[in-house]
Coordinates of C-alpha atoms in Angstrom, one line a residue:
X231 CA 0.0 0.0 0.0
X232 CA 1.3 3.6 -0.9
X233 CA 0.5 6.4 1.6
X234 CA 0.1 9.4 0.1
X235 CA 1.9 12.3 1.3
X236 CA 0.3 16.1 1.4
X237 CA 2.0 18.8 0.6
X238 CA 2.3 20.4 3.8
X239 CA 3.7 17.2 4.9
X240 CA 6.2 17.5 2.2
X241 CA 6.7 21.0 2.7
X242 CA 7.4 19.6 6.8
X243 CA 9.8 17.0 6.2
X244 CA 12.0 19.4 3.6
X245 CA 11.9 21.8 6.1
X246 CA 13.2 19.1 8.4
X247 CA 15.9 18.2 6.3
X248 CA 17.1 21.3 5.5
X249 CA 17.5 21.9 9.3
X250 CA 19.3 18.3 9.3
X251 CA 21.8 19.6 6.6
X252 CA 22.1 22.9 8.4
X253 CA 23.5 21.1 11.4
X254 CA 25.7 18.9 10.1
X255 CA 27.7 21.7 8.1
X256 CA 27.9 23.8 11.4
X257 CA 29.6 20.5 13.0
X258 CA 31.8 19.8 9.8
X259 CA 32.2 23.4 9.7
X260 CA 32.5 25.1 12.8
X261 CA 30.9 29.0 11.5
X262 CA 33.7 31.5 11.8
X263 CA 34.9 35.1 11.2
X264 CA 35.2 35.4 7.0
X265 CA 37.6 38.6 8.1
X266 CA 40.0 36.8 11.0
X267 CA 38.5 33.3 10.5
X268 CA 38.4 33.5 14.6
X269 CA 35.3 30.5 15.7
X270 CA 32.2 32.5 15.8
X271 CA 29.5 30.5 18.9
X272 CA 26.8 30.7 16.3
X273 CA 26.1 30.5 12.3
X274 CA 24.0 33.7 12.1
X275 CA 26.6 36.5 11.9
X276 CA 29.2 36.9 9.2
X277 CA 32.1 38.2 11.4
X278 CA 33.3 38.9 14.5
X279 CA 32.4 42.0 16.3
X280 CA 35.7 43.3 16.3
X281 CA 36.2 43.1 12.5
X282 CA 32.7 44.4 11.8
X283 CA 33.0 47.6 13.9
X284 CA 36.2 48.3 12.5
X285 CA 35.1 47.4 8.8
X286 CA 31.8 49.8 9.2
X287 CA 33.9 52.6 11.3
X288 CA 36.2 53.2 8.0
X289 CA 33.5 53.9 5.7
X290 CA 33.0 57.2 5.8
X291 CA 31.2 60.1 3.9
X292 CA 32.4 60.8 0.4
X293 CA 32.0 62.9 -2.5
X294 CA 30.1 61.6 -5.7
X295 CA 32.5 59.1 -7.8
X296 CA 32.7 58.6 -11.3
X297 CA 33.6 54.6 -12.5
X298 CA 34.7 55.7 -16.0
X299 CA 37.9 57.8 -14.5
X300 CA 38.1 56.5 -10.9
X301 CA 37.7 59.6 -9.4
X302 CA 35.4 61.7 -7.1
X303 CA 33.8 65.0 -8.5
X304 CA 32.2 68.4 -6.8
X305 CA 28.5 67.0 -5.4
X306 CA 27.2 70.3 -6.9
X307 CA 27.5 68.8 -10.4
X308 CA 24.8 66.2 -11.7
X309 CA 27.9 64.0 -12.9
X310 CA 31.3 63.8 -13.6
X311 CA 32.5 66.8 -15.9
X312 CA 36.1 65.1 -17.5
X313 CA 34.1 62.5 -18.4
X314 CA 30.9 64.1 -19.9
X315 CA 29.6 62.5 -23.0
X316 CA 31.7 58.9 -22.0
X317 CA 29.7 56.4 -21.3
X318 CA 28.9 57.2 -17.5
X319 CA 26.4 56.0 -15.2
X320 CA 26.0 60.0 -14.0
X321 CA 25.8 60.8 -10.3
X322 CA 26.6 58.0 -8.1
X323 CA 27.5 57.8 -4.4
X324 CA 29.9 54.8 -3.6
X325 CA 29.9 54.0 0.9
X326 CA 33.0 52.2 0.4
X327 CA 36.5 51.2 -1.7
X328 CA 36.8 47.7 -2.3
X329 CA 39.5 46.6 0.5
X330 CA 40.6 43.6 1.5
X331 CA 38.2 43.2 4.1
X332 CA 35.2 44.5 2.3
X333 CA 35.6 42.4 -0.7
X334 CA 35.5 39.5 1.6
X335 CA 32.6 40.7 3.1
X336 CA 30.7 41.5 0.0
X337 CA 31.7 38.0 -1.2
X338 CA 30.0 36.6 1.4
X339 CA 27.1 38.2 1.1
X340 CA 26.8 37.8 -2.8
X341 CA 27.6 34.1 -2.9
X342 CA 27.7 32.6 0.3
X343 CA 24.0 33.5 1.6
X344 CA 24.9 35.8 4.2
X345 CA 21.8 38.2 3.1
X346 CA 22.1 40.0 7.2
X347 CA 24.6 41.7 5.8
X348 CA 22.8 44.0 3.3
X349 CA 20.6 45.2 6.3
X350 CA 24.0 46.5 8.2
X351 CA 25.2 48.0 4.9
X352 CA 22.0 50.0 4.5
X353 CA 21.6 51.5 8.3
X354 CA 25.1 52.9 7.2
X355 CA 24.1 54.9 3.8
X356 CA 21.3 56.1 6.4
X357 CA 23.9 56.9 8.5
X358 CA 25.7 59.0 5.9
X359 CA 23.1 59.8 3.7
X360 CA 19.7 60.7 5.9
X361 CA 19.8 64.3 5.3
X362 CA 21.9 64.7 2.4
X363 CA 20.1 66.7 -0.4
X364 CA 19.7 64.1 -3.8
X365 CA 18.1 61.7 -0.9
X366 CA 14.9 63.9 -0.4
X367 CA 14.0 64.3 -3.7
X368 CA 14.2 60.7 -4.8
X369 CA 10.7 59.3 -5.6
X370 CA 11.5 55.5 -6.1
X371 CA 14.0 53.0 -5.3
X372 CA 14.5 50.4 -7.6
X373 CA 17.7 47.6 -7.9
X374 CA 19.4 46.8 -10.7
X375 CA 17.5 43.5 -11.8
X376 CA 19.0 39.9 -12.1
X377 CA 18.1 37.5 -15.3
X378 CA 15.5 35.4 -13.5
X379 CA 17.5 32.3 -14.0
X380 CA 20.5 33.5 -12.4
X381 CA 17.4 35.0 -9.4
X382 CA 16.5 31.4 -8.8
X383 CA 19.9 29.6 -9.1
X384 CA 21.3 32.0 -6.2
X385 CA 17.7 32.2 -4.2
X386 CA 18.2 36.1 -3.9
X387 CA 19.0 39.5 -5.6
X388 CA 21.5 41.3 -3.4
X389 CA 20.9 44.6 -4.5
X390 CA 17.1 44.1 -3.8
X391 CA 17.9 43.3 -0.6
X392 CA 19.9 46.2 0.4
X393 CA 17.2 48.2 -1.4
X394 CA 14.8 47.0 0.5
X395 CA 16.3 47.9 3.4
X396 CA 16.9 51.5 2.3
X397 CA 13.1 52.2 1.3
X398 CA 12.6 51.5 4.5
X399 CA 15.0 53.4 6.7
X400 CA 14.8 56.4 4.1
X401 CA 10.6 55.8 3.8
X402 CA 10.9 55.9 -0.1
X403 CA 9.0 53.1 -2.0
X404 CA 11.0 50.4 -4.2
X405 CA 9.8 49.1 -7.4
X406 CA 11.9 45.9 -8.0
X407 CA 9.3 44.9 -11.3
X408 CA 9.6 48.0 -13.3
X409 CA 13.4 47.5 -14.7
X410 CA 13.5 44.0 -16.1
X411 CA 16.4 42.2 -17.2
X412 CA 15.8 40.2 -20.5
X413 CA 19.0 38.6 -21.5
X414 CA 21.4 36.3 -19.1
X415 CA 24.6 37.3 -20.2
X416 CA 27.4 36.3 -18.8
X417 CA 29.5 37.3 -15.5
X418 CA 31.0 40.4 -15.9
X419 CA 34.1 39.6 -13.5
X420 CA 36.7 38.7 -15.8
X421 CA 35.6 40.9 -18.8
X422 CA 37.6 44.3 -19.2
X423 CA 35.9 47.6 -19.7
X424 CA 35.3 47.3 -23.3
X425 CA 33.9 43.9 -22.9
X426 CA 31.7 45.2 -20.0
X427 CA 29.7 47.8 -22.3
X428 CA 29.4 44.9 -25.2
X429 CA 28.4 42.4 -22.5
X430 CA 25.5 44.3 -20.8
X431 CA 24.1 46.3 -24.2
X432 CA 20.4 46.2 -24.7
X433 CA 20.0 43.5 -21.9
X434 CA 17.6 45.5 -19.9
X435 CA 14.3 47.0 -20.6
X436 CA 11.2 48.5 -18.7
X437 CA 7.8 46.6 -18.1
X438 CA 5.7 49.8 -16.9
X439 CA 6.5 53.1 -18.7
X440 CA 3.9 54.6 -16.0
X441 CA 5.8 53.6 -13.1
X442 CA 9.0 55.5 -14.3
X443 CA 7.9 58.6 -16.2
X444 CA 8.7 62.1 -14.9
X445 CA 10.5 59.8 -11.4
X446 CA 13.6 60.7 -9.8
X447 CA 15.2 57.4 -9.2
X448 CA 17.6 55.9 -6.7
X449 CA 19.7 53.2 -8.5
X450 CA 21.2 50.6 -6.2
X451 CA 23.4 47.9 -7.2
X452 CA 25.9 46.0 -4.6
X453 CA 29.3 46.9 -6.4
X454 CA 30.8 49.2 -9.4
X455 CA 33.4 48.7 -11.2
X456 CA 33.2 50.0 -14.7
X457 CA 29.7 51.6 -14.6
X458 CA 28.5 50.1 -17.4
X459 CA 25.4 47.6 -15.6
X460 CA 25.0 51.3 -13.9
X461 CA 25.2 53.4 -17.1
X462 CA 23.0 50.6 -19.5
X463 CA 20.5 50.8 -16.4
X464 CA 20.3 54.6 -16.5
X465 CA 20.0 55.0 -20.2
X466 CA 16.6 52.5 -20.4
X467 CA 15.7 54.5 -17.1
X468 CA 15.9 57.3 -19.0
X469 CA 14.7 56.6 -22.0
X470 CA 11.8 55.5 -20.4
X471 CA 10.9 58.7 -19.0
X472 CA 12.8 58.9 -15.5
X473 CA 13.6 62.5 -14.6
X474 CA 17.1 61.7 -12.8
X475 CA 19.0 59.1 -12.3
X476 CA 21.2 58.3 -8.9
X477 CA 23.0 55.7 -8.4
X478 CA 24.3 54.4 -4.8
X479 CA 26.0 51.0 -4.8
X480 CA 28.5 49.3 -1.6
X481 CA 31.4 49.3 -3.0
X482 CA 33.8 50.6 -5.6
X483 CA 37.2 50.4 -7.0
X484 CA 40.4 52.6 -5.6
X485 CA 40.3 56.3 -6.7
X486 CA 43.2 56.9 -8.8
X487 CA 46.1 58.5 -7.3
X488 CA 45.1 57.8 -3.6

């Protein structure tokens, strides 16, 4: 005889499982400190104390910085003036260089599931950022998008997340449906600049023109390095009708000659 199982039984004993797996790595492999690799008592934090206070205490506030030159511009300007007419993302507010440290932070949170961390990344732009003036005039949030495929193979979009966190501290809506992504292409990690622009042309698009037109909108992505996910983003934003364009991502590359 074959007893049937119902799908909130299902949905029990996966549940179960998952928990079962969840111990076992923790006693395979202890959780520790991604910074110092010091044994942490418990899975549910990324690092230590010690490294996260001093991680978070370096990022402070900074000018507006353009990707295409690496460097930071007057905040009275709408975007960088050297490289006016390039193809650049416009105004975009970086909290922190890429260090050591913060790269193996943000790799945990990207890839390794560690999603607590977008919520600690985002009380610091409202640290920085609460009453700086592009911040009251924004009218929407939205992330830059992820190819479905790539949304479900991962289980999250880290720059929704930390967008979500920031409509809420900064009380501005998101709209996380109104900038699609239409096109997987491949990662853009070991692509140069060049390669960067060809990679991510065309691949985005906008399923509400409504939702965008006459908007001043708060881009968020996790990292920047060349601009161009950033800049392709703008430009449909744009096109579509958005009034203005921000961008405010995690992290960025070095400015040139610090």
């Amino acid at each position: 005889m074959i007893t049937e199982i119902k799908p909130s039984e299902s949905s029990n004993l996966r549940g179960l499982f998952k928990g079962f797996l969840e111990d076992l790595a923790c006693f395979l492999y202890p959780p520790h400190c991604v910074l110092c690799r010091k044994p942490l008592p418990d899975g549910l934090r990324a690092a230590c104390d010690e490294c996260r206070d001093e991680l978070f205490s370096n990022i402070k506030p900074s000018l507006p910085y353009c990707p295409v030159c690496r460097a930071f511009y007057p905040d009275i300007f709408d975007g960088c003036r050297t490289c006016a007419g390039r193809k650049s993302p416009g105004k975009l507010y970086a909290l922190s260089e890429m260090t050591a440290s913060m790269r193996e932070y943000l790799h945990a949170y990207k890839y390794f599931g560690r999603v607590e961390i977008s919520e600690q990344f985002a009380h610091k732009a409202f640290e920085l950022y609460a009453r700086a003036p592009f911040i009251k005039d924004i009218d929407v949030i939205i992330p830059v998008p992820l190819h479905p495929r790539k949304h479900h193979y991962r289980g999250y979009n880290q720059a929704e997340l930390f967008a979500k966190h920031l409509s809420h501290l900064f009380d501005i809506p998101m709209n996380c449906t109104a900038l699609k992504r239409k096109k997987n292409t491949k990662s853009q990690t070991y692509l140069n600049a060049i390669e960067r622009y060809a990679n991510i042309k065309g691949v985005f698009q906008i399923s509400n023109n409504e939702s965008i037109k006459n908007k001043r909108i708060l881009l968020v992505d996790d990292i920047v390095t060349t601009g161009a996910t950033l800049y392709e983003c703008s430009k449909t934003l744009r096109r579509a009708g958005a009034s203005q364009v921000i961008s405010l991502t995690i992290g960025r590359p070095t400015v040139l000659g610090q």
